[in-house]
Coordinates of C-alpha atoms and ligand atoms in Angstrom, one line a residue:
M1 CA 0.0 0.0 0.0
S2 CA 1.5 3.4 -0.8
R3 CA -1.3 6.0 -1.5
L4 CA -4.5 6.1 0.5
L5 CA -7.6 7.9 -0.5
V6 CA -9.2 9.4 2.7
T7 CA -12.7 10.6 2.2
G8 CA -13.8 13.2 4.8
G9 CA -10.1 14.0 5.5
A10 CA -10.9 17.6 6.4
G11 CA -13.3 16.6 9.1
F12 CA -12.5 15.9 12.8
I13 CA -11.5 12.2 12.8
G14 CA -10.4 12.1 9.1
S15 CA -7.9 15.0 9.6
N16 CA -6.6 13.3 12.8
F17 CA -6.1 10.1 10.7
V18 CA -4.2 12.0 8.0
H19 CA -1.9 13.5 10.6
H20 CA -1.4 10.1 12.1
V21 CA -0.7 8.4 8.8
I22 CA 1.9 11.1 7.8
G23 CA 3.5 10.9 11.3
H24 CA 3.6 7.1 11.6
T25 CA 3.8 5.5 8.1
D26 CA 5.3 6.1 4.7
H27 CA 1.9 6.2 2.9
D28 CA 1.0 9.2 0.9
V29 CA -2.6 10.5 1.1
T30 CA -5.2 12.0 -1.2
V31 CA -8.0 13.7 0.7
L32 CA -11.4 13.9 -0.9
D33 CA -13.7 16.3 1.0
A34 CA -16.7 18.4 0.0
L35 CA -15.8 21.0 2.7
T36 CA -19.3 21.1 4.1
Y37 CA -19.9 23.2 7.3
A38 CA -18.0 20.4 9.1
G39 CA -14.9 20.4 6.9
N40 CA -12.0 22.7 7.4
R41 CA -8.8 22.8 5.3
D42 CA -7.0 24.4 8.2
S43 CA -7.2 21.0 9.9
L44 CA -4.6 19.8 7.4
E45 CA -2.2 22.8 7.8
G46 CA 1.4 21.9 8.3
L47 CA 1.3 18.6 6.5
P48 CA 3.9 18.0 3.7
A49 CA 2.6 19.0 0.3
D50 CA 4.6 16.3 -1.4
R51 CA 2.7 13.6 0.6
V52 CA -0.8 15.0 1.0
T53 CA -3.0 16.0 -2.0
F54 CA -6.3 17.8 -1.3
V55 CA -9.3 17.4 -3.7
E56 CA -12.4 19.4 -3.0
G57 CA -15.4 17.3 -4.2
D58 CA -18.4 15.2 -3.3
I59 CA -18.4 11.4 -2.7
T60 CA -21.7 11.2 -4.6
D61 CA -19.8 12.5 -7.7
A62 CA -19.3 9.2 -9.5
S63 CA -16.9 10.4 -12.2
L64 CA -14.7 12.2 -9.8
V65 CA -14.7 9.2 -7.4
D66 CA -13.9 6.9 -10.3
E67 CA -10.9 9.0 -11.4
L68 CA -9.5 9.1 -7.8
F69 CA -9.9 5.4 -7.2
G70 CA -7.7 4.9 -10.3
Q71 CA -4.9 6.8 -8.6
V72 CA -4.7 5.1 -5.2
D73 CA -4.0 1.7 -3.6
A74 CA -6.6 1.7 -0.8
V75 CA -9.5 3.8 0.5
V76 CA -10.5 4.8 4.0
H77 CA -14.0 6.2 4.1
Y78 CA -14.7 8.8 6.8
A79 CA -16.9 11.3 4.9
A80 CA -20.4 11.5 6.5
E81 CA -23.0 13.8 7.9
S82 CA -22.1 13.0 11.5
H83 CA -24.2 15.0 14.0
N84 CA -27.3 13.5 15.6
D85 CA -28.9 16.9 16.4
N86 CA -28.6 18.0 12.8
S87 CA -30.2 14.7 11.6
L88 CA -33.2 15.4 13.8
H89 CA -33.6 18.9 12.2
D90 CA -33.0 17.9 8.5
P91 CA -32.3 14.2 7.7
R92 CA -32.0 14.6 3.9
P93 CA -28.2 15.3 3.7
F94 CA -27.6 12.2 5.8
L95 CA -29.4 10.0 3.2
D96 CA -27.4 11.6 0.4
T97 CA -23.9 11.4 1.8
N98 CA -24.1 8.4 4.2
I99 CA -26.2 6.2 1.9
V100 CA -25.7 7.4 -1.7
G101 CA -22.2 8.5 -1.1
T102 CA -21.1 5.1 0.4
Y103 CA -22.9 3.3 -2.5
T104 CA -21.0 5.5 -5.0
L105 CA -17.6 4.6 -3.4
L106 CA -18.5 0.9 -3.2
E107 CA -19.3 0.8 -6.9
A108 CA -15.9 2.4 -7.6
A109 CA -14.1 -0.1 -5.3
R110 CA -15.8 -2.9 -7.2
R111 CA -14.8 -1.5 -10.6
H112 CA -11.2 -0.8 -9.6
G113 CA -10.7 -3.8 -7.2
R114 CA -9.5 -1.5 -4.4
R115 CA -9.1 -2.4 -0.7
F116 CA -11.8 -0.4 1.1
H117 CA -12.2 0.4 4.8
H118 CA -15.5 1.8 6.0
I119 CA -15.6 3.9 9.1
S120 CA -18.7 3.5 11.2
T121 CA -20.2 4.1 14.6
D122 CA -21.3 2.1 17.7
E123 CA -24.6 3.9 17.4
V124 CA -25.8 1.3 14.8
Y125 CA -26.4 -1.0 17.8
G126 CA -28.9 1.4 19.5
D127 CA -28.4 1.9 23.2
L128 CA -28.0 0.0 26.5
E129 CA -29.6 0.4 29.9
L130 CA -27.5 2.3 32.5
D131 CA -27.4 -0.7 34.8
D132 CA -26.9 -3.3 32.1
P133 CA -23.5 -5.1 32.5
A134 CA -23.5 -5.8 28.8
R135 CA -21.3 -4.0 26.2
F136 CA -21.7 -3.9 22.4
T137 CA -19.9 -6.7 20.5
E138 CA -19.7 -7.5 16.8
E139 CA -22.6 -9.9 17.3
T140 CA -25.0 -7.3 18.8
P141 CA -28.1 -6.8 16.5
Y142 CA -28.4 -3.5 14.7
N143 CA -31.0 -1.2 16.3
P144 CA -30.3 2.4 15.4
S145 CA -32.3 5.2 16.9
S146 CA -31.7 8.4 15.0
P147 CA -31.7 9.5 11.3
Y148 CA -27.9 9.7 11.6
S149 CA -27.4 6.3 13.1
S150 CA -29.9 4.6 10.8
T151 CA -28.1 6.0 7.7
K152 CA -24.8 4.7 9.1
A153 CA -26.4 1.3 9.8
G154 CA -27.6 1.3 6.2
S155 CA -24.2 2.2 4.9
D156 CA -22.6 -0.7 6.9
L157 CA -25.2 -3.1 5.4
L158 CA -24.3 -1.9 1.9
V159 CA -20.6 -2.6 2.6
R160 CA -21.5 -6.1 3.8
A161 CA -23.6 -6.7 0.6
W162 CA -20.8 -5.5 -1.7
V163 CA -18.4 -7.9 0.0
R164 CA -20.7 -10.9 -0.3
S165 CA -22.3 -10.2 -3.7
F166 CA -19.4 -8.6 -5.6
G167 CA -16.2 -9.7 -3.7
V168 CA -15.2 -6.1 -2.7
A169 CA -12.2 -6.4 -0.3
A170 CA -13.8 -4.4 2.5
T171 CA -13.6 -4.2 6.3
I172 CA -15.8 -2.2 8.7
S173 CA -15.0 -0.6 12.0
N174 CA -17.6 0.7 14.5
C175 CA -16.0 3.1 17.0
S176 CA -17.3 4.8 20.1
N177 CA -17.3 8.6 20.9
N178 CA -14.1 10.4 19.9
Y179 CA -12.5 13.4 21.4
G180 CA -9.4 15.4 20.6
P181 CA -8.3 18.3 18.4
Y182 CA -10.1 19.6 15.3
Q183 CA -13.6 18.5 16.5
H184 CA -16.4 20.9 15.4
V185 CA -17.8 23.0 18.2
E186 CA -21.3 21.5 17.7
K187 CA -20.2 18.4 19.5
F188 CA -20.5 17.9 23.2
I189 CA -16.9 18.2 24.5
P190 CA -15.7 21.1 22.3
R191 CA -19.0 22.9 22.7
Q192 CA -18.6 23.0 26.5
I193 CA -14.8 23.9 26.4
T194 CA -15.5 26.8 24.0
N195 CA -18.5 27.8 26.1
V196 CA -16.3 28.1 29.1
I197 CA -13.7 30.1 27.1
R198 CA -16.4 32.5 26.0
G199 CA -18.0 32.8 29.4
I200 CA -21.1 30.8 28.5
R201 CA -22.4 28.2 30.9
P202 CA -22.0 24.6 29.6
K203 CA -25.3 23.0 28.5
L204 CA -26.3 19.5 29.6
Y205 CA -29.1 17.7 27.8
G206 CA -31.8 16.5 30.3
A207 CA -30.5 15.1 33.6
G208 CA -27.0 14.4 32.1
E209 CA -27.1 10.7 33.0
N210 CA -26.5 9.4 29.5
V211 CA -23.2 7.5 29.2
R212 CA -20.7 7.7 26.3
D213 CA -17.6 5.5 25.9
W214 CA -14.8 8.1 25.1
I215 CA -11.7 7.3 23.0
H216 CA -9.0 9.8 21.8
A217 CA -9.1 10.3 18.0
D218 CA -5.5 9.3 17.7
D219 CA -6.3 5.9 19.2
H220 CA -9.1 5.5 16.6
S221 CA -6.5 6.3 13.9
S222 CA -4.1 3.6 15.1
A223 CA -6.9 1.1 15.3
V224 CA -8.0 1.8 11.7
L225 CA -4.4 1.4 10.4
T226 CA -4.2 -1.9 12.3
I227 CA -7.4 -3.1 10.6
L228 CA -6.2 -1.9 7.2
D229 CA -2.9 -3.8 7.6
R230 CA -4.1 -7.0 9.3
G231 CA -7.9 -7.1 9.4
R232 CA -9.7 -10.0 7.7
I233 CA -11.6 -9.1 4.6
G234 CA -15.4 -9.0 5.2
E235 CA -15.0 -8.6 9.0
T236 CA -16.3 -6.0 11.4
Y237 CA -14.2 -4.7 14.3
L238 CA -15.4 -2.7 17.2
I239 CA -13.1 0.1 18.4
G240 CA -13.2 1.4 22.0
A241 CA -10.9 2.3 24.9
D242 CA -13.0 1.5 28.0
G243 CA -13.8 5.1 28.5
E244 CA -17.4 5.1 29.9
Q245 CA -18.4 8.4 31.5
N246 CA -21.8 10.0 32.0
N247 CA -22.3 13.5 30.5
K248 CA -22.6 15.1 33.9
E249 CA -19.2 13.7 35.0
V250 CA -17.6 15.0 31.8
V251 CA -19.0 18.5 32.2
E252 CA -17.9 18.7 35.8
L253 CA -14.4 17.5 34.8
I254 CA -14.2 20.1 32.0
L255 CA -15.2 22.9 34.5
E256 CA -12.7 21.6 37.1
L257 CA -9.8 21.4 34.6
M258 CA -10.7 25.0 33.4
G259 CA -10.6 26.4 36.9
Q260 CA -14.4 26.9 37.3
P261 CA -16.9 25.6 40.0
R262 CA -18.0 22.1 39.1
D263 CA -21.7 23.0 39.2
A264 CA -21.5 26.1 36.9
Y265 CA -23.6 24.5 34.1
D266 CA -27.2 24.5 32.9
H267 CA -29.6 21.7 32.2
V268 CA -31.4 22.3 28.9
V269 CA -34.0 20.5 26.7
D270 CA -33.2 16.9 26.1
R271 CA -32.4 15.4 22.6
A272 CA -35.4 13.6 21.1
G273 CA -34.9 9.8 21.2
H274 CA -31.6 10.4 23.2
D275 CA -29.7 7.1 23.4
L276 CA -29.0 6.2 27.0
R277 CA -25.7 4.4 27.0
Y278 CA -23.0 3.2 24.6
A279 CA -20.3 0.8 25.7
I280 CA -17.8 -1.1 23.5
D281 CA -16.2 -4.5 24.0
S282 CA -13.1 -4.3 21.7
S283 CA -11.7 -7.8 22.6
K284 CA -11.8 -8.9 18.9
L285 CA -9.6 -6.1 17.7
R286 CA -7.2 -6.5 20.7
D287 CA -7.0 -10.3 20.7
E288 CA -7.0 -11.0 17.0
L289 CA -5.0 -8.0 15.7
G290 CA -3.0 -7.0 18.9
W291 CA -4.2 -3.4 19.0
T292 CA -4.1 -1.4 22.3
P293 CA -5.0 2.3 22.9
A294 CA -2.2 4.7 23.9
F295 CA -4.4 7.3 25.6
G296 CA -5.4 5.3 28.7
D297 CA -6.1 8.3 30.9
F298 CA -9.3 10.3 30.0
P299 CA -8.6 13.3 32.3
S300 CA -5.1 13.9 30.8
G301 CA -6.4 13.5 27.3
L302 CA -9.2 16.0 28.1
A303 CA -6.7 18.4 29.6
R304 CA -4.6 18.3 26.4
T305 CA -7.8 18.8 24.3
I306 CA -8.7 21.9 26.4
E307 CA -5.2 23.3 25.8
W308 CA -5.7 22.8 22.1
Y309 CA -9.0 24.7 22.0
R310 CA -7.4 27.5 24.1
D311 CA -4.4 27.7 21.7
N312 CA -6.5 27.5 18.5
E313 CA -9.3 30.0 18.8
D314 CA -8.8 31.1 15.2
W315 CA -9.7 27.5 14.1
W316 CA -13.0 27.3 16.0
A317 CA -14.2 30.9 16.4
P318 CA -15.8 31.2 12.9
S319 CA -18.3 28.4 13.7
K320 CA -19.1 29.3 17.3
Q321 CA -21.8 31.9 16.9
A322 CA -23.9 30.1 14.3
T323 CA -23.6 26.9 16.2
E324 CA -24.9 28.5 19.4
A325 CA -27.7 30.3 17.5
F326 CA -28.9 26.9 16.2
Y327 CA -28.9 25.4 19.6
S328 CA -30.6 28.3 21.3
S329 CA -33.4 28.2 18.7
K330 CA -34.2 24.7 20.1
G331 CA -33.9 25.6 23.7
Q332 CA -30.5 23.9 24.0
Ligands
NAD401 P1 -17.2 15.5 10.8 O1 -18.6 15.9 10.6 O2 -16.2 16.2 11.7 O3 -16.4 15.4 9.3 C1 -17.1 14.9 8.2 C2 -16.3 15.3 7.0 O4 -16.9 14.7 5.8 C3 -16.2 16.8 6.8 O5 -14.9 17.2 6.5 C4 -17.1 17.1 5.6 O6 -16.8 18.2 4.8 C5 -17.0 15.8 4.8 N1 -18.2 15.5 4.0 C6 -19.5 15.5 4.4 N2 -20.3 15.2 3.3 C7 -19.4 14.9 2.3 C8 -19.7 14.5 1.0 N3 -20.9 14.3 0.5 N4 -18.6 14.4 0.1 C9 -17.3 14.6 0.6 N5 -17.1 14.9 1.9 C10 -18.1 15.1 2.7 O7 -17.3 13.9 11.2 P2 -16.4 13.1 12.2 O8 -16.9 13.2 13.6 O9 -15.0 13.3 11.9 O10 -16.8 11.6 11.7 C11 -16.1 11.0 10.6 C12 -16.6 9.6 10.5 O11 -16.4 8.8 11.7 C13 -18.1 9.5 10.1 O12 -18.3 8.5 9.2 C14 -18.7 9.1 11.5 O13 -19.9 8.4 11.3 C15 -17.6 8.3 12.1 N6 -17.6 8.2 13.5 C16 -17.6 9.4 14.3 C17 -17.4 9.3 15.7 C18 -17.3 10.5 16.5 O14 -17.3 10.4 17.8 N7 -17.3 11.7 16.0 C19 -17.4 8.0 16.3 C20 -17.5 6.9 15.5 C21 -17.6 7.0 14.1
DAU402 O1 -20.9 7.0 19.5 C1 -20.3 7.5 18.3 C2 -21.0 8.8 17.9 O2 -20.6 9.8 18.8 C3 -20.7 9.2 16.5 O3 -21.2 8.3 15.6 C4 -21.2 10.6 16.1 O4 -20.8 11.0 14.9 C5 -20.7 11.6 17.2 O5 -21.3 12.8 16.9 C6 -21.1 11.1 18.6 O6 -22.5 11.1 18.8 P1 -23.2 11.6 20.1 O7 -24.6 12.0 19.8 O8 -23.0 10.7 21.2 O9 -22.2 12.9 20.4 P2 -22.5 14.4 20.8 O10 -21.2 15.1 20.9 O11 -23.6 15.1 20.0 O12 -23.2 14.2 22.3 C7 -22.5 13.5 23.3 C8 -23.5 13.4 24.5 O13 -23.6 14.7 25.0 C9 -24.9 13.0 24.1 O14 -25.4 12.2 25.2 C10 -25.7 14.3 24.0 C11 -25.0 15.1 25.0 N1 -24.9 16.6 24.8 C12 -24.5 17.0 23.6 C13 -24.4 18.4 23.3 C14 -24.0 18.9 22.0 C15 -25.2 17.5 25.8 O15 -25.6 17.1 27.0 N2 -25.1 18.8 25.6 C16 -24.7 19.3 24.4 O16 -24.6 20.6 24.3

């Protein structure tokens, strides 16, 4: 493998992956990204121009996709509409990008015989009760709750069908909640950090008891590279780092790390259909492929993330006002 096509490489996790690939491997990268509201070319700043090529374009553009597949050895597919709250407001772009976009890429993978890795989410499995000792495994039945997670579930099923029906050499990974640099301020952790920086009180949906299983984006990247190198074709791998925390605990920790009183936040209107708890059992990835996360300690990873948002206000400030206006129109 020498040149990777990374779709969605100007987004949060995709850009972290491109930085990781350039820092840890000798692969070159072509990024294909439509630069929606969530994409930002500045997230790729500082990367060597002789190893990273940026193409602005849409994954539903079949002729562009076909041309790019002809120039690369493998494809890692991150591009998506990714935010649950947006999918409750306007589901249509989620169908176009997550379903039709993935279909367009799979058809090109089939024509060109390219290795394909599909990035997905633990949300395809629905949610768990707070007191349930169970965690998601690769055998958990699909049961998505939101327009976002249902389109991701649909895209996973397309990948499985293209493997079985057309012999596409694909793998799938379903990861838990990521945190780290370059995450859009609409998402929970950067929203609260940038709220505190701006003197706005953090906003907790409902009672704040919902649990998410946090993993640093850099650990997600190393897991994806491991699957790309050693994963078995046709297989699904769950990615997680044993990072379960409820939202209240996370907000309180952010406030404490930023030198504020731990109770200086507001409860706001809950998300419709809000999933209660996600939890990942990543034994298959660890036992079969030997992957382990490097960021074991959530508080220190969070402290580094807070530092990054403090140091990079130019990166997030242009999106902050519109994001908060959208939330306040919904009482959130
Ligand atoms: P993001 O919203 O930050 O980035 C998405 C990127 O895709 C943006 O750069 C955007 O411009 C691009 N894009 C959107 N539509 C496109 C289109 N039609 N054509 C080309 N590019 C397009 O998302 P993220 O949080 O980085 O998520 C990336 C992937 O990881 C998604 O597939 C998501 O489902 C998955 N995932 C995310 C998380 C998480 O915690 N954020 C966890 C597990 C899996
Ligand atoms: O589990 C993986 C998924 O994680 C990914 O597939 C999604 O792309 C990603 O956005 C994320 O989904 P969530 O809905 O879990 O993430 P979000 O950051 O939107 O919210 C995290 C939790 O915080 C959730 O329980 C809702 C809550 N929340 C969110 C916001 C924005 C708040 O309490 N207040 C907020 O202001």
